Amino acid sequence: MASKLLRAVVLGPPGSGKGTVCERIARSFGLQHLSSGQFLRESLGGGGGECPRGRPVVGGRPQPRASSTGRRWEWDGDGALFCCGACTGFPRTLGQAEALDRICELDLVISLNIPFETLKDRLSARWVHPASGRVYNMDFNPPNVQGIDDLTGEPLVQREDDKPEAVAARLRKYKDAAKPVIELYKSRGILHSFSGTETNKIWPYVYTLLSSKIPPVLLDEEN
Ligand code: G5P
Ligand code: MG
């Protein structure tokens, strides 16, 4: 069974920095970072990310991956994500939140509120390494060599769904689906919302919040 140390999800619109914040959480607190969007991209085998049925079912049960700290995750038989760590992109709808309730009680939910114009700018400058899901940004965290992944030397790609017209549609879809999810967690008193235009300014607050729940393995400055 998965450890009961901390179960957290990070919610936010496309480009709000869920992946970026979760990577920092994973490093700072020794947790596994899970991304439902990345699972979908891997299972669909492309750079895009649309879920064909709008559900996080990826056809069968992926192998559990052990993290360096032994905390782990797996999908349950119905395609709901059972998480122990910091999870992005799930739950995305009220139905998914209810499915998650049946298998896991969340300790906290982080919601990122970022202005739309900022999201568009970020996504147009995003490049990813498809195999690992590593994310770069030409302004914020550029690769050492343009178009090349720092660790593997493999080429970076732009996600199909980062095109401006796709971004607008994703944002609308997110707003409709996420509202009841956010209300649900707010009513439970586990929602923590952070607003701003810069991840580096939001991050210290997220770090402080999590430090009150779980001991960090890295100091804030080490990130
Ligand atoms: P995803 O992959 O979960 P989205 O749309 O929810 O996709 P996305 O686009 O991956 O979220 P993010 O993770 O919130 O965005 O943001 P990020 O990648 O960390 O940051 C965005 C960019 O900004 C990066 O280049 C980063 O370096 C940069 N950045 C971060 N902070 C700053 C900053 O302060 N300044 C600047 N200048 N840049 C910064 O899901 C994809 C699709 O899969 C499906 C959906 O169709 C979804 O659209 N899907 C699901 N479908 C059903 N159910 C689910 N549970 C699903 N989950 C995914
Ligand atoms: Mg992401």
Short mmCIF file of C-alpha atoms and ligand atoms in Angstrom, two decimals:
data_model
loop_
_atom_site.label_atom_id
_atom_site.label_comp_id
_atom_site.label_asym_id
_atom_site.label_seq_id
_atom_site.Cartn_x
_atom_site.Cartn_y
_atom_site.Cartn_z
CA MET A 1 0.00 0.00 0.00
CA ALA A 2 1.07 3.56 -0.59
CA SER A 3 2.42 5.62 2.27
CA LYS A 4 -0.05 7.92 4.02
CA LEU A 5 2.44 10.70 4.50
CA LEU A 6 0.90 13.32 2.25
CA ARG A 7 -1.65 13.36 -0.51
CA ALA A 8 -1.80 16.60 -2.39
CA VAL A 9 -3.10 17.75 -5.73
CA VAL A 10 -2.24 20.92 -7.61
CA LEU A 11 -5.05 22.43 -9.66
CA GLY A 12 -4.86 25.27 -12.13
CA PRO A 13 -5.54 26.24 -15.72
CA PRO A 14 -3.26 25.24 -18.60
CA GLY A 15 0.14 26.87 -18.16
CA SER A 16 -0.48 27.97 -14.58
CA GLY A 17 2.69 26.22 -13.45
CA LYS A 18 1.24 23.01 -11.99
CA GLY A 19 4.04 20.94 -13.47
CA THR A 20 6.70 23.46 -12.46
CA VAL A 21 5.43 23.72 -8.88
CA CYS A 22 5.00 19.96 -8.60
CA GLU A 23 8.57 19.33 -9.72
CA ARG A 24 9.75 21.65 -6.95
CA ILE A 25 7.47 19.95 -4.41
CA ALA A 26 8.78 16.56 -5.49
CA ARG A 27 12.40 17.68 -5.09
CA SER A 28 11.91 19.59 -1.85
CA PHE A 29 9.80 17.01 -0.05
CA GLY A 30 10.97 13.74 -1.57
CA LEU A 31 7.60 13.06 -3.14
CA GLN A 32 6.68 11.56 -6.47
CA HIS A 33 5.27 13.93 -9.11
CA LEU A 34 2.36 12.49 -11.05
CA SER A 35 0.82 14.20 -14.07
CA SER A 36 -2.35 12.85 -15.65
CA GLY A 37 -1.64 14.90 -18.79
CA GLN A 38 1.80 13.30 -19.08
CA PHE A 39 0.27 9.81 -18.60
CA LEU A 40 -2.14 10.58 -21.42
CA ARG A 41 0.56 11.91 -23.74
CA GLU A 42 2.69 8.84 -23.07
CA SER A 43 -0.18 6.44 -23.64
CA LEU A 44 -1.28 8.23 -26.80
CA GLY A 45 2.31 8.27 -28.00
CA GLY A 46 2.41 11.85 -29.22
CA GLY A 47 3.22 15.41 -28.29
CA GLY A 48 -0.47 16.35 -27.99
CA GLY A 49 -2.51 15.84 -24.88
CA GLU A 50 -6.20 15.53 -25.64
CA CYS A 51 -7.88 12.77 -23.72
CA PRO A 52 -10.09 11.05 -26.32
CA ARG A 53 -12.90 10.36 -23.89
CA GLY A 54 -12.26 13.14 -21.45
CA ARG A 55 -11.39 10.62 -18.77
CA PRO A 56 -8.04 9.69 -17.34
CA VAL A 57 -8.32 6.08 -18.46
CA VAL A 58 -5.14 5.00 -20.13
CA GLY A 59 -6.01 1.46 -21.08
CA GLY A 60 -4.73 -0.93 -18.51
CA ARG A 61 -2.73 -0.49 -15.40
CA PRO A 62 0.66 1.15 -15.77
CA GLN A 63 3.43 -0.36 -13.74
CA PRO A 64 3.84 1.29 -10.36
CA ARG A 65 7.05 3.29 -10.26
CA ALA A 66 9.02 3.46 -7.08
CA SER A 67 10.34 6.88 -6.24
CA SER A 68 13.72 7.33 -4.64
CA THR A 69 12.02 7.55 -1.26
CA GLY A 70 9.87 4.49 -1.85
CA ARG A 71 6.63 6.47 -1.99
CA ARG A 72 4.65 5.27 -4.93
CA TRP A 73 1.58 5.51 -7.08
CA GLU A 74 -0.64 3.35 -9.22
CA TRP A 75 -3.86 3.50 -11.19
CA ASP A 76 -6.80 1.58 -9.82
CA GLY A 77 -8.73 -0.85 -12.00
CA ASP A 78 -11.30 1.77 -13.04
CA GLY A 79 -8.78 4.23 -14.29
CA ALA A 80 -8.84 6.58 -11.33
CA LEU A 81 -5.54 7.82 -10.11
CA PHE A 82 -4.48 6.68 -6.67
CA CYS A 83 -1.82 9.03 -5.60
CA CYS A 84 0.62 9.46 -2.86
CA GLY A 85 2.63 12.51 -3.58
CA ALA A 86 2.01 15.69 -5.48
CA CYS A 87 -0.37 15.16 -8.36
CA THR A 88 -1.13 17.56 -11.22
CA GLY A 89 -4.08 17.52 -13.60
CA PHE A 90 -6.25 15.21 -11.53
CA PRO A 91 -9.01 15.47 -10.46
CA ARG A 92 -10.20 17.65 -13.30
CA THR A 93 -13.94 17.15 -12.95
CA LEU A 94 -16.39 16.61 -10.11
CA GLY A 95 -16.78 12.99 -11.22
CA GLN A 96 -13.02 12.47 -10.91
CA ALA A 97 -12.99 14.16 -7.50
CA GLU A 98 -15.69 11.78 -6.33
CA ALA A 99 -13.81 8.80 -7.74
CA LEU A 100 -10.69 9.96 -5.91
CA ASP A 101 -12.70 10.27 -2.68
CA ARG A 102 -13.50 6.58 -2.83
CA ILE A 103 -9.87 5.56 -2.75
CA CYS A 104 -7.91 8.35 -1.13
CA GLU A 105 -8.48 11.18 1.30
CA LEU A 106 -6.58 14.27 0.20
CA ASP A 107 -4.62 16.21 2.79
CA LEU A 108 -4.48 19.40 0.80
CA VAL A 109 -5.27 20.97 -2.51
CA ILE A 110 -3.23 23.77 -4.04
CA SER A 111 -4.98 25.96 -6.59
CA LEU A 112 -2.99 28.28 -8.86
CA ASN A 113 -4.72 31.41 -10.19
CA ILE A 114 -2.80 33.03 -13.02
CA PRO A 115 -4.10 35.72 -15.45
CA PHE A 116 -5.08 34.49 -18.90
CA GLU A 117 -2.64 36.74 -20.80
CA THR A 118 0.23 35.34 -18.74
CA LEU A 119 -0.87 31.79 -19.53
CA LYS A 120 -0.93 32.43 -23.28
CA ASP A 121 2.56 33.93 -23.22
CA ARG A 122 3.98 31.07 -21.19
CA LEU A 123 2.49 28.33 -23.33
CA SER A 124 3.70 29.82 -26.59
CA ALA A 125 7.25 29.74 -25.18
CA ARG A 126 7.05 26.21 -23.73
CA TRP A 127 9.16 23.34 -25.07
CA VAL A 128 9.05 19.82 -23.68
CA HIS A 129 11.10 16.65 -23.75
CA PRO A 130 8.41 14.11 -24.65
CA ALA A 131 10.05 11.01 -23.16
CA SER A 132 10.53 12.43 -19.67
CA GLY A 133 7.95 15.22 -19.62
CA ARG A 134 10.69 17.73 -18.71
CA VAL A 135 9.41 21.23 -19.33
CA TYR A 136 11.36 24.29 -20.49
CA ASN A 137 10.40 27.84 -21.28
CA MET A 138 12.36 30.12 -23.55
CA ASP A 139 12.00 33.00 -21.05
CA PHE A 140 11.74 31.33 -17.65
CA ASN A 141 13.89 28.21 -17.71
CA PRO A 142 15.53 27.81 -21.13
CA PRO A 143 17.54 24.69 -21.98
CA ASN A 144 21.32 25.03 -22.10
CA VAL A 145 21.22 24.54 -25.87
CA GLN A 146 18.16 25.79 -27.72
CA GLY A 147 15.83 22.94 -28.77
CA ILE A 148 17.81 20.25 -26.90
CA ASP A 149 17.01 18.48 -23.62
CA ASP A 150 19.69 19.19 -20.99
CA LEU A 151 19.91 15.63 -19.68
CA THR A 152 19.57 13.40 -22.72
CA GLY A 153 20.61 15.67 -25.61
CA GLU A 154 17.41 14.69 -27.40
CA PRO A 155 15.29 17.20 -29.32
CA LEU A 156 12.58 19.22 -27.59
CA VAL A 157 9.12 19.65 -29.12
CA GLN A 158 6.23 22.07 -28.73
CA ARG A 159 2.97 20.52 -27.58
CA GLU A 160 0.21 20.54 -30.20
CA ASP A 161 -2.22 21.83 -27.60
CA ASP A 162 -0.03 24.87 -26.88
CA LYS A 163 -1.13 26.58 -30.09
CA PRO A 164 -3.10 29.78 -29.30
CA GLU A 165 -6.46 28.50 -30.57
CA ALA A 166 -6.09 25.26 -28.61
CA VAL A 167 -5.09 27.17 -25.47
CA ALA A 168 -8.27 29.26 -25.52
CA ALA A 169 -10.42 26.13 -25.85
CA ARG A 170 -8.52 24.32 -23.08
CA LEU A 171 -8.96 27.27 -20.78
CA ARG A 172 -12.73 27.43 -21.33
CA LYS A 173 -13.00 23.70 -20.74
CA TYR A 174 -10.90 23.93 -17.60
CA LYS A 175 -12.98 26.77 -16.14
CA ASP A 176 -16.27 24.90 -16.55
CA ALA A 177 -14.97 21.62 -15.20
CA ALA A 178 -12.81 22.95 -12.38
CA LYS A 179 -15.27 25.30 -10.68
CA PRO A 180 -17.25 22.62 -8.83
CA VAL A 181 -14.03 20.77 -7.94
CA ILE A 182 -12.58 23.91 -6.38
CA GLU A 183 -15.85 24.59 -4.52
CA LEU A 184 -15.84 21.05 -3.17
CA TYR A 185 -12.35 21.31 -1.71
CA LYS A 186 -13.03 24.81 -0.42
CA SER A 187 -16.05 23.53 1.48
CA ARG A 188 -13.84 20.88 3.06
CA GLY A 189 -11.33 23.46 4.22
CA ILE A 190 -8.39 21.88 2.38
CA LEU A 191 -8.13 24.35 -0.50
CA HIS A 192 -5.17 26.74 -0.59
CA SER A 193 -5.25 29.29 -3.43
CA PHE A 194 -2.27 31.22 -4.73
CA SER A 195 -2.54 34.09 -7.19
CA GLY A 196 0.19 35.86 -9.15
CA THR A 197 2.08 36.01 -12.41
CA GLU A 198 5.38 34.48 -11.29
CA THR A 199 6.03 30.99 -10.02
CA ASN A 200 9.12 32.16 -8.16
CA LYS A 201 6.96 34.49 -6.07
CA ILE A 202 4.25 31.91 -5.41
CA TRP A 203 6.66 29.10 -4.59
CA PRO A 204 7.86 30.31 -1.14
CA TYR A 205 4.24 30.31 0.08
CA VAL A 206 3.67 26.81 -1.24
CA TYR A 207 6.90 25.65 0.39
CA THR A 208 5.90 27.17 3.75
CA LEU A 209 2.47 25.58 3.58
CA LEU A 210 3.83 22.13 2.80
CA SER A 211 6.58 22.43 5.40
CA SER A 212 3.85 22.66 8.02
CA LYS A 213 2.56 19.23 6.89
CA ILE A 214 5.66 17.25 5.95
CA PRO A 215 9.37 17.71 6.70
CA PRO A 216 11.30 19.01 3.68
CA VAL A 217 14.35 17.17 2.38
CA LEU A 218 15.71 20.33 0.72
CA LEU A 219 15.81 23.91 1.97
CA ASP A 220 13.75 26.40 -0.02
CA GLU A 221 16.93 28.13 -1.25
CA GLU A 222 18.27 24.85 -2.61
CA ASN A 223 15.52 24.68 -5.23
P1 G5P B 1 -1.96 18.64 -18.79
O1 G5P B 1 -0.66 18.17 -19.31
O2 G5P B 1 -2.23 18.50 -17.33
P2 G5P B 1 -2.72 21.36 -18.57
O3 G5P B 1 -3.31 22.09 -19.72
O4 G5P B 1 -3.61 21.17 -17.41
O5 G5P B 1 -2.11 20.13 -19.25
P3 G5P B 1 -0.12 22.33 -18.61
O6 G5P B 1 -0.32 22.96 -19.98
O7 G5P B 1 0.76 21.13 -18.55
O8 G5P B 1 -1.49 22.08 -17.94
P4 G5P B 1 1.05 23.45 -16.24
O9 G5P B 1 1.58 22.12 -15.89
O10 G5P B 1 0.06 24.08 -15.32
O11 G5P B 1 0.46 23.51 -17.70
O12 G5P B 1 2.21 24.51 -16.43
P5 G5P B 1 3.83 24.30 -16.55
O13 G5P B 1 4.14 23.36 -17.67
O14 G5P B 1 4.42 24.05 -15.22
O15 G5P B 1 4.22 25.80 -16.97
C1 G5P B 1 3.82 26.28 -18.25
C2 G5P B 1 5.02 26.98 -18.91
O16 G5P B 1 5.32 28.16 -18.19
C3 G5P B 1 6.33 26.14 -18.88
O17 G5P B 1 7.05 26.41 -20.06
C4 G5P B 1 7.09 26.68 -17.64
O18 G5P B 1 8.49 26.51 -17.77
C5 G5P B 1 6.66 28.15 -17.69
N1 G5P B 1 6.61 28.86 -16.42
C6 G5P B 1 6.28 28.40 -15.18
N2 G5P B 1 6.34 29.40 -14.28
C7 G5P B 1 6.70 30.53 -14.96
C8 G5P B 1 6.94 31.89 -14.60
O19 G5P B 1 6.84 32.31 -13.43
N3 G5P B 1 7.28 32.76 -15.60
C9 G5P B 1 7.41 32.36 -16.90
N4 G5P B 1 7.78 33.26 -17.83
N5 G5P B 1 7.21 31.08 -17.29
C10 G5P B 1 6.86 30.18 -16.33
O20 G5P B 1 -3.11 17.98 -19.59
C11 G5P B 1 -3.13 18.01 -21.00
C12 G5P B 1 -4.46 17.56 -21.52
O21 G5P B 1 -4.67 16.20 -21.13
C13 G5P B 1 -6.03 16.00 -20.77
C14 G5P B 1 -6.76 17.30 -21.04
O22 G5P B 1 -7.28 17.27 -22.34
C15 G5P B 1 -5.64 18.34 -20.95
O23 G5P B 1 -5.91 19.49 -21.70
N6 G5P B 1 -6.12 15.62 -19.35
C16 G5P B 1 -7.19 15.09 -18.80
N7 G5P B 1 -8.39 14.76 -19.31
C17 G5P B 1 -9.27 14.25 -18.46
N8 G5P B 1 -9.03 14.02 -17.15
C18 G5P B 1 -7.84 14.34 -16.61
N9 G5P B 1 -7.62 14.14 -15.30
C19 G5P B 1 -6.86 14.89 -17.43
N10 G5P B 1 -5.60 15.32 -17.22
C20 G5P B 1 -5.16 15.76 -18.40
MG MG B 2 1.71 20.26 -16.88
#
